[in-house]
Tab-separated table of C-alpha atoms in Angstrom:
chain	number	residue	atom	x	y	z
A	1	MET	CA	0.000	0.000	0.000
A	2	ASP	CA	3.032	2.329	0.230
A	3	PRO	CA	3.158	4.554	-2.910
A	4	LEU	CA	6.969	4.725	-2.849
A	5	LYS	CA	7.187	0.946	-2.792
A	6	TYR	CA	4.789	0.761	-5.740
A	7	ILE	CA	6.899	3.212	-7.761
A	8	PHE	CA	10.273	1.608	-7.017
A	9	GLN	CA	9.216	-2.004	-7.456
A	10	LYS	CA	7.118	-1.560	-10.608
A	11	PRO	CA	8.989	-3.656	-13.236
A	12	MET	CA	7.769	-1.740	-16.316
A	13	PRO	CA	6.040	1.515	-15.323
A	14	THR	CA	4.041	3.468	-17.855
A	15	GLY	CA	2.680	7.023	-17.989
A	16	LYS	CA	3.126	9.126	-14.882
A	17	LEU	CA	4.747	6.265	-12.975
A	18	SER	CA	7.649	6.184	-15.433
A	19	ASN	CA	8.136	9.960	-15.094
A	20	TRP	CA	8.115	9.725	-11.300
A	21	GLN	CA	10.617	6.873	-11.390
A	22	LYS	CA	12.944	8.924	-13.616
A	23	LEU	CA	12.758	11.923	-11.292
A	24	LEU	CA	13.424	9.821	-8.199
A	25	SER	CA	16.256	7.847	-9.806
A	26	VAL	CA	18.635	10.843	-9.509
A	27	PHE	CA	18.451	10.588	-5.725
A	28	ASP	CA	20.183	7.919	-3.683
A	29	ILE	CA	16.988	6.452	-2.214
A	30	VAL	CA	16.902	3.032	-0.594
A	31	TYR	CA	13.453	1.650	0.216
A	32	ILE	CA	13.137	-0.734	3.196
A	33	THR	CA	9.791	-2.286	4.104
A	34	GLN	CA	8.572	-1.471	7.608
A	35	LYS	CA	8.669	-4.559	9.803
A	36	ALA	CA	6.601	-5.402	12.864
A	37	ILE	CA	6.661	-2.844	15.661
A	38	ASN	CA	7.051	-5.363	18.492
A	39	GLY	CA	10.613	-4.239	19.078
A	40	GLN	CA	9.582	-0.587	19.177
A	41	ALA	CA	6.851	-1.350	21.723
A	42	LEU	CA	9.372	-3.221	23.866
A	43	THR	CA	11.858	-0.352	23.808
A	44	ASN	CA	9.126	2.141	24.704
A	45	HIS	CA	8.108	-0.026	27.644
A	46	LEU	CA	11.690	-0.282	28.890
A	47	ALA	CA	12.151	3.463	28.486
A	48	GLU	CA	9.109	4.143	30.640
A	49	ASN	CA	10.230	1.653	33.305
A	50	HIS	CA	13.992	2.168	33.373
A	51	VAL	CA	16.002	0.813	36.303
A	52	GLY	CA	17.968	3.512	38.131
A	53	GLY	CA	20.215	3.302	41.136
A	54	GLU	CA	17.623	1.494	43.219
A	55	TYR	CA	15.148	-1.148	42.057
A	56	GLU	CA	11.647	0.112	41.414
A	57	PRO	CA	8.692	-2.132	40.538
A	58	LEU	CA	7.134	-1.788	37.094
A	59	LYS	CA	4.309	0.681	36.756
A	60	THR	CA	0.884	-0.886	36.879
A	61	TYR	CA	-1.812	0.387	34.553
A	62	PHE	CA	-4.657	-0.509	36.969
A	63	PRO	CA	-4.890	2.358	39.477
A	64	ASN	CA	-8.228	1.074	40.785
A	65	GLU	CA	-7.691	-2.472	41.997
A	66	GLU	CA	-11.411	-3.016	42.528
A	67	VAL	CA	-12.156	-3.011	38.788
A	68	SER	CA	-9.053	-4.831	37.542
A	69	PHE	CA	-10.676	-8.230	37.094
A	70	VAL	CA	-12.492	-10.114	34.365
A	71	GLU	CA	-16.139	-10.816	35.009
A	72	GLU	CA	-17.248	-14.394	34.440
A	73	ASP	CA	-19.593	-14.810	31.510
A	74	ILE	CA	-22.947	-15.744	32.991
A	75	ALA	CA	-24.253	-16.982	29.645
A	76	GLU	CA	-21.435	-19.532	29.389
A	77	ALA	CA	-21.581	-20.606	33.036
A	78	TYR	CA	-25.371	-21.081	33.042
A	79	ASN	CA	-26.292	-24.752	32.814
A	80	GLY	CA	-30.031	-24.439	32.154
A	81	TRP	CA	-32.072	-23.268	29.191
A	82	ARG	CA	-30.935	-20.061	27.491
A	83	MET	CA	-32.860	-17.894	25.058
A	84	PHE	CA	-31.356	-15.334	22.675
A	85	PHE	CA	-33.702	-12.839	21.023
A	86	ASP	CA	-33.347	-9.916	18.647
A	87	GLY	CA	-35.368	-7.768	16.256
A	88	ALA	CA	-34.534	-6.093	12.945
A	89	ALA	CA	-36.295	-3.198	11.204
A	90	ASN	CA	-35.314	-1.992	7.728
A	91	PHE	CA	-36.848	-0.527	4.585
A	92	LYS	CA	-38.420	-3.891	3.708
A	93	ARG	CA	-40.307	-4.927	6.830
A	94	VAL	CA	-39.773	-5.860	10.458
A	95	GLY	CA	-38.500	-9.259	11.568
A	96	ILE	CA	-37.975	-10.913	14.943
A	97	GLY	CA	-36.018	-14.007	15.908
A	98	ALA	CA	-35.235	-16.142	18.932
A	99	VAL	CA	-32.998	-19.126	19.640
A	100	TRP	CA	-33.247	-21.554	22.566
A	101	LEU	CA	-30.259	-23.516	23.823
A	102	SER	CA	-30.981	-26.599	25.883
A	103	GLU	CA	-28.792	-28.048	28.614
A	104	THR	CA	-27.175	-30.339	26.033
A	105	GLY	CA	-26.425	-27.506	23.591
A	106	GLN	CA	-29.261	-28.210	21.144
A	107	HIS	CA	-30.405	-25.125	19.193
A	108	TYR	CA	-34.082	-24.413	18.520
A	109	PRO	CA	-34.410	-21.353	16.261
A	110	VAL	CA	-37.645	-19.578	15.326
A	111	PHE	CA	-38.343	-16.301	13.558
A	112	ALA	CA	-41.355	-14.339	12.341
A	113	LYS	CA	-42.135	-11.379	10.098
A	114	LEU	CA	-44.216	-8.479	11.436
A	115	MET	CA	-46.702	-7.020	8.980
A	116	PHE	CA	-47.155	-3.797	10.945
A	117	SER	CA	-44.845	-0.872	11.627
A	118	CYS	CA	-43.281	-0.332	15.053
A	119	SER	CA	-40.249	1.276	16.637
A	120	ASN	CA	-36.941	-0.446	17.336
A	121	ASN	CA	-37.701	-0.850	21.044
A	122	MET	CA	-41.119	-2.308	20.281
A	123	VAL	CA	-39.470	-4.803	17.917
A	124	GLU	CA	-37.167	-5.984	20.711
A	125	TYR	CA	-40.150	-6.510	23.006
A	126	GLU	CA	-42.014	-8.397	20.268
A	127	ALA	CA	-39.069	-10.770	19.871
A	128	CYS	CA	-38.749	-11.276	23.618
A	129	ILE	CA	-42.481	-11.942	24.073
A	130	MET	CA	-42.512	-14.415	21.181
A	131	GLY	CA	-39.636	-16.301	22.753
A	132	LEU	CA	-41.213	-16.339	26.216
A	133	ASN	CA	-44.550	-17.617	24.870
A	134	LEU	CA	-42.875	-20.494	23.041
A	135	ALA	CA	-40.749	-21.267	26.102
A	136	ILE	CA	-43.952	-21.567	28.129
A	137	ASP	CA	-45.401	-23.907	25.501
A	138	MET	CA	-42.244	-26.015	25.768
A	139	ASN	CA	-42.805	-26.237	29.549
A	140	ILE	CA	-39.462	-24.626	30.394
A	141	GLN	CA	-39.350	-23.673	34.086
A	142	GLU	CA	-35.893	-22.067	34.425
A	143	LEU	CA	-34.669	-19.730	31.713
A	144	LEU	CA	-31.891	-17.220	31.116
A	145	VAL	CA	-33.005	-14.558	28.616
A	146	ILE	CA	-30.140	-12.932	26.694
A	147	GLY	CA	-30.466	-9.946	24.368
A	148	ASP	CA	-28.494	-6.996	23.035
A	149	SER	CA	-31.212	-4.439	23.888
A	150	ASP	CA	-29.842	-2.534	26.863
A	151	LEU	CA	-33.133	-0.669	27.290
A	152	LEU	CA	-35.320	-3.779	27.465
A	153	VAL	CA	-33.092	-5.643	29.919
A	154	HIS	CA	-32.812	-2.725	32.352
A	155	GLN	CA	-36.518	-1.922	32.142
A	156	VAL	CA	-37.518	-5.519	32.851
A	157	GLN	CA	-35.107	-5.667	35.775
A	158	GLY	CA	-36.609	-2.445	37.165
A	159	GLU	CA	-33.377	-0.477	36.933
A	160	TRP	CA	-34.670	2.022	34.362
A	161	SER	CA	-38.022	3.806	34.409
A	162	THR	CA	-40.453	3.567	31.510
A	163	LYS	CA	-42.391	6.637	30.370
A	164	ASN	CA	-43.543	5.644	26.914
A	165	THR	CA	-47.122	4.372	27.065
A	166	LYS	CA	-46.590	1.883	24.223
A	167	ILE	CA	-43.519	0.411	25.908
A	168	LEU	CA	-45.362	0.258	29.248
A	169	SER	CA	-47.909	-2.137	27.783
A	170	TYR	CA	-45.118	-4.392	26.520
A	171	LEU	CA	-43.331	-4.215	29.876
A	172	TYR	CA	-46.445	-5.222	31.819
A	173	HIS	CA	-47.009	-8.147	29.452
A	174	VAL	CA	-43.419	-9.363	29.900
A	175	GLN	CA	-43.778	-9.145	33.678
A	176	GLU	CA	-46.941	-11.254	33.502
A	177	LEU	CA	-45.153	-13.886	31.427
A	178	MET	CA	-42.263	-13.960	33.877
A	179	LYS	CA	-44.639	-15.204	36.571
A	180	ARG	CA	-45.102	-18.431	34.595
A	181	PHE	CA	-41.478	-19.444	35.274
A	182	THR	CA	-40.041	-20.698	38.535
A	183	LYS	CA	-36.750	-18.919	37.767
A	184	ILE	CA	-36.010	-16.411	35.012
A	185	GLU	CA	-33.107	-14.000	34.579
A	186	PHE	CA	-32.265	-11.343	31.992
A	187	LYS	CA	-28.780	-10.522	30.768
A	188	HIS	CA	-27.517	-7.909	28.322
A	189	VAL	CA	-24.753	-8.895	25.887
A	190	PRO	CA	-23.065	-7.026	23.021
A	191	LYS	CA	-24.513	-7.433	19.545
A	192	ILE	CA	-21.541	-9.526	18.438
A	193	GLN	CA	-22.534	-12.209	20.979
A	194	ASN	CA	-26.102	-12.271	19.666
A	195	GLU	CA	-25.354	-12.989	16.015
A	196	PHE	CA	-27.600	-16.045	15.606
A	197	ALA	CA	-30.784	-14.287	16.704
A	198	ASP	CA	-29.805	-11.176	14.765
A	199	ALA	CA	-29.355	-13.229	11.585
A	200	LEU	CA	-32.787	-14.817	12.020
A	201	ALA	CA	-34.440	-11.435	12.543
A	202	THR	CA	-32.709	-9.947	9.504
A	203	LEU	CA	-33.673	-12.934	7.358
A	204	SER	CA	-37.317	-12.754	8.362
A	205	SER	CA	-37.449	-9.002	7.668
A	206	MET	CA	-35.892	-9.249	4.189
A	207	ILE	CA	-37.643	-12.350	2.856
A	208	GLN	CA	-40.764	-11.954	0.720
A	209	HIS	CA	-43.057	-14.369	2.474
A	210	PRO	CA	-45.793	-15.795	0.221
A	211	ASP	CA	-49.314	-15.945	1.577
A	212	LYS	CA	-50.372	-19.282	0.126
A	213	ASN	CA	-47.187	-21.146	-0.764
A	214	PHE	CA	-45.157	-23.261	1.632
A	215	ILE	CA	-41.473	-22.541	2.330
A	216	ASN	CA	-39.347	-25.610	2.918
A	217	PRO	CA	-36.828	-25.606	5.779
A	218	ILE	CA	-33.626	-23.797	4.875
A	219	PRO	CA	-30.639	-26.144	5.297
A	220	VAL	CA	-27.235	-24.680	6.132
A	221	ARG	CA	-24.440	-26.693	4.560
A	222	ILE	CA	-20.782	-26.610	5.563
A	223	HIS	CA	-18.159	-26.533	2.805
A	224	ASN	CA	-14.597	-27.211	3.894
A	225	GLN	CA	-13.048	-26.569	0.482
A	226	LEU	CA	-13.156	-23.778	-2.055
A	227	ALA	CA	-15.465	-24.202	-5.023
A	228	TYR	CA	-12.735	-23.070	-7.431
A	229	TYR	CA	-9.015	-23.770	-7.262
A	230	ALA	CA	-6.590	-21.512	-9.133
A	231	HIS	CA	-3.860	-24.116	-9.499
A	232	VAL	CA	-2.121	-26.023	-12.276
A	233	GLU	CA	-4.277	-28.944	-13.333
A	234	GLU	CA	-2.938	-32.456	-13.121
A	235	GLU	CA	-1.161	-33.309	-16.353
A	236	THR	CA	-2.316	-36.891	-16.823
A	237	ASP	CA	-1.689	-36.950	-20.586
A	238	GLY	CA	1.953	-35.902	-20.292
A	239	LYS	CA	1.302	-32.499	-21.858
A	240	PRO	CA	1.570	-29.167	-20.006
A	241	TRP	CA	-1.533	-27.205	-19.134
A	242	PHE	CA	-0.747	-24.598	-21.810
A	243	HIS	CA	-0.414	-27.130	-24.645
A	244	ASP	CA	-3.717	-26.102	-26.276
A	245	ILE	CA	-2.735	-22.434	-26.092
A	246	LYS	CA	0.576	-23.068	-27.834
A	247	GLU	CA	-1.131	-25.141	-30.527
A	248	TYR	CA	-3.636	-22.386	-31.212
A	249	LEU	CA	-0.928	-19.717	-31.392
A	250	ALA	CA	1.197	-21.868	-33.700
A	251	ARG	CA	-1.494	-23.337	-35.978
A	252	GLY	CA	-4.696	-21.474	-35.204
A	253	GLU	CA	-6.575	-24.722	-34.467
A	254	TYR	CA	-9.055	-25.261	-31.654
A	255	PRO	CA	-9.059	-28.366	-29.458
A	256	GLU	CA	-11.561	-31.035	-30.380
A	257	HIS	CA	-15.127	-31.238	-29.009
A	258	GLU	CA	-15.528	-27.526	-28.204
A	259	ASN	CA	-18.679	-25.533	-28.875
A	260	HIS	CA	-19.026	-21.961	-30.087
A	261	SER	CA	-19.038	-20.300	-26.666
A	262	GLN	CA	-15.940	-22.229	-25.560
A	263	LYS	CA	-14.093	-21.225	-28.723
A	264	ARG	CA	-15.017	-17.578	-28.157
A	265	MET	CA	-13.812	-17.777	-24.570
A	266	LEU	CA	-10.527	-19.364	-25.707
A	267	ARG	CA	-9.976	-16.611	-28.282
A	268	ARG	CA	-10.266	-14.009	-25.544
A	269	LEU	CA	-7.949	-16.042	-23.339
A	270	TYR	CA	-5.302	-16.516	-26.009
A	271	ASN	CA	-4.940	-12.746	-26.477
A	272	HIS	CA	-3.066	-12.594	-23.178
A	273	PHE	CA	-0.341	-15.040	-24.251
A	274	PHE	CA	2.719	-14.639	-26.461
A	275	GLN	CA	5.077	-17.287	-27.853
A	276	SER	CA	8.743	-16.660	-28.596
A	277	GLY	CA	11.349	-19.312	-29.370
A	278	GLY	CA	9.144	-22.171	-28.240
A	279	THR	CA	8.524	-20.546	-24.837
A	280	LEU	CA	5.070	-19.321	-23.890
A	281	TYR	CA	4.692	-16.038	-22.039
A	282	ARG	CA	1.707	-14.282	-20.536
A	283	ARG	CA	1.309	-10.541	-20.928
A	284	THR	CA	0.644	-8.441	-17.845
A	285	LEU	CA	-1.151	-5.124	-17.554
A	286	ASP	CA	2.145	-3.220	-17.308
A	287	LEU	CA	3.442	-4.787	-20.576
A	288	GLY	CA	5.572	-7.328	-18.746
A	289	MET	CA	6.072	-10.986	-19.657
A	290	LEU	CA	5.602	-13.976	-17.342
A	291	ARG	CA	7.050	-17.319	-18.445
A	292	CYS	CA	4.500	-20.144	-18.281
A	293	VAL	CA	5.707	-23.213	-16.395
A	294	ASP	CA	4.329	-26.743	-16.241
A	295	ALA	CA	3.275	-28.636	-13.124
A	296	LYS	CA	6.729	-30.144	-12.472
A	297	GLU	CA	8.547	-26.846	-12.732
A	298	ALA	CA	5.811	-25.120	-10.692
A	299	SER	CA	6.338	-27.582	-7.843
A	300	ARG	CA	10.071	-26.934	-7.944
A	301	LEU	CA	9.468	-23.166	-7.857
A	302	LEU	CA	7.130	-23.501	-4.882
A	303	GLU	CA	9.674	-25.501	-2.912
A	304	GLU	CA	12.576	-23.219	-3.815
A	305	ILE	CA	10.822	-19.924	-3.096
A	306	HIS	CA	8.996	-21.153	-0.001
A	307	ALA	CA	11.761	-23.117	1.709
A	308	GLY	CA	14.800	-22.633	-0.497
A	309	THR	CA	17.984	-20.693	0.197
A	310	CYS	CA	16.353	-17.787	2.029
A	311	GLU	CA	13.475	-19.845	3.504
A	312	PRO	CA	10.921	-17.066	4.074
A	313	HIS	CA	8.110	-19.619	4.643
A	314	MET	CA	5.466	-17.133	3.438
A	315	ASN	CA	1.752	-17.859	3.213
A	316	GLY	CA	-0.115	-18.797	0.055
A	317	PHE	CA	-1.125	-15.329	-1.138
A	318	VAL	CA	2.309	-13.787	-0.569
A	319	LEU	CA	3.971	-16.811	-2.156
A	320	ALA	CA	1.832	-16.476	-5.286
A	321	LYS	CA	2.632	-12.742	-5.547
A	322	LYS	CA	6.340	-13.545	-5.099
A	323	ILE	CA	6.271	-16.076	-7.953
A	324	LEU	CA	4.528	-13.600	-10.257
A	325	LYS	CA	7.012	-10.900	-9.320
A	326	ASP	CA	9.909	-13.220	-10.195
A	327	GLY	CA	8.478	-13.598	-13.707
A	328	TYR	CA	6.645	-16.952	-13.672
A	329	PHE	CA	3.029	-17.866	-14.394
């Protein structure tokens, strides 16, 4: 992202970049990439806590010892039923969602779409009431209610006063539902810890629910691999992956069993390649040339650049950029 690095390391600059590189070339400029600042942070810490003639303890950054502790997460330590709720209001409609977690960790999600307009606080109460009603139907006696609405939690707990007449009706209804449980507690959490219920509420508010049709359950699948791999294909026929490109550039013939759209796509693809002396190159946007390598040579390049003489052991993205910068494709 450094503009100086982009100017100095551009292999074939064009336009204004070439003019800037010419102007800067007259100066003796050496560009060094900024490394991690762990060492600088360590030196700053030692400078602030230097050792003089007599030993002094390191400065503590907790002047108030009463607050220098980490509070235990009640939601994680609670062993009974837990309910997360949330509401979402946008330009489409209003949606509410709730998720129950059993003692064994089983999730029971539910969400609904509201066909009437209401404020954000009213939406939170609608989601909470929906969850409490279903919890009563499930015959749950002890429940921990968790939400990201600071107003609702403090009003239900009696810590904040309620002046809005519409909210008062919701508050009284929640208090009546609380009497149906032998033990019920409310806890406020940040929005990042209430993502599941928030996703359900957002989904229900955005979806166009049909009046007569039936919506099947929405399965959530887990994919552990990418759908597309940008790698050199396995050369089972003994020919390199760019064999068809070289044949088209040399003879102008398409591979067999290709339709019209595939031929058109190959024509656009072949415009980026150039052949010289039996070696195939790929043109870059800055008029550079990258030599195409087969699978065997690509494996050797990966091993040499990743763990060769210098052994940088870089990650996949940086390794790919390094190979392109060295002139290979």
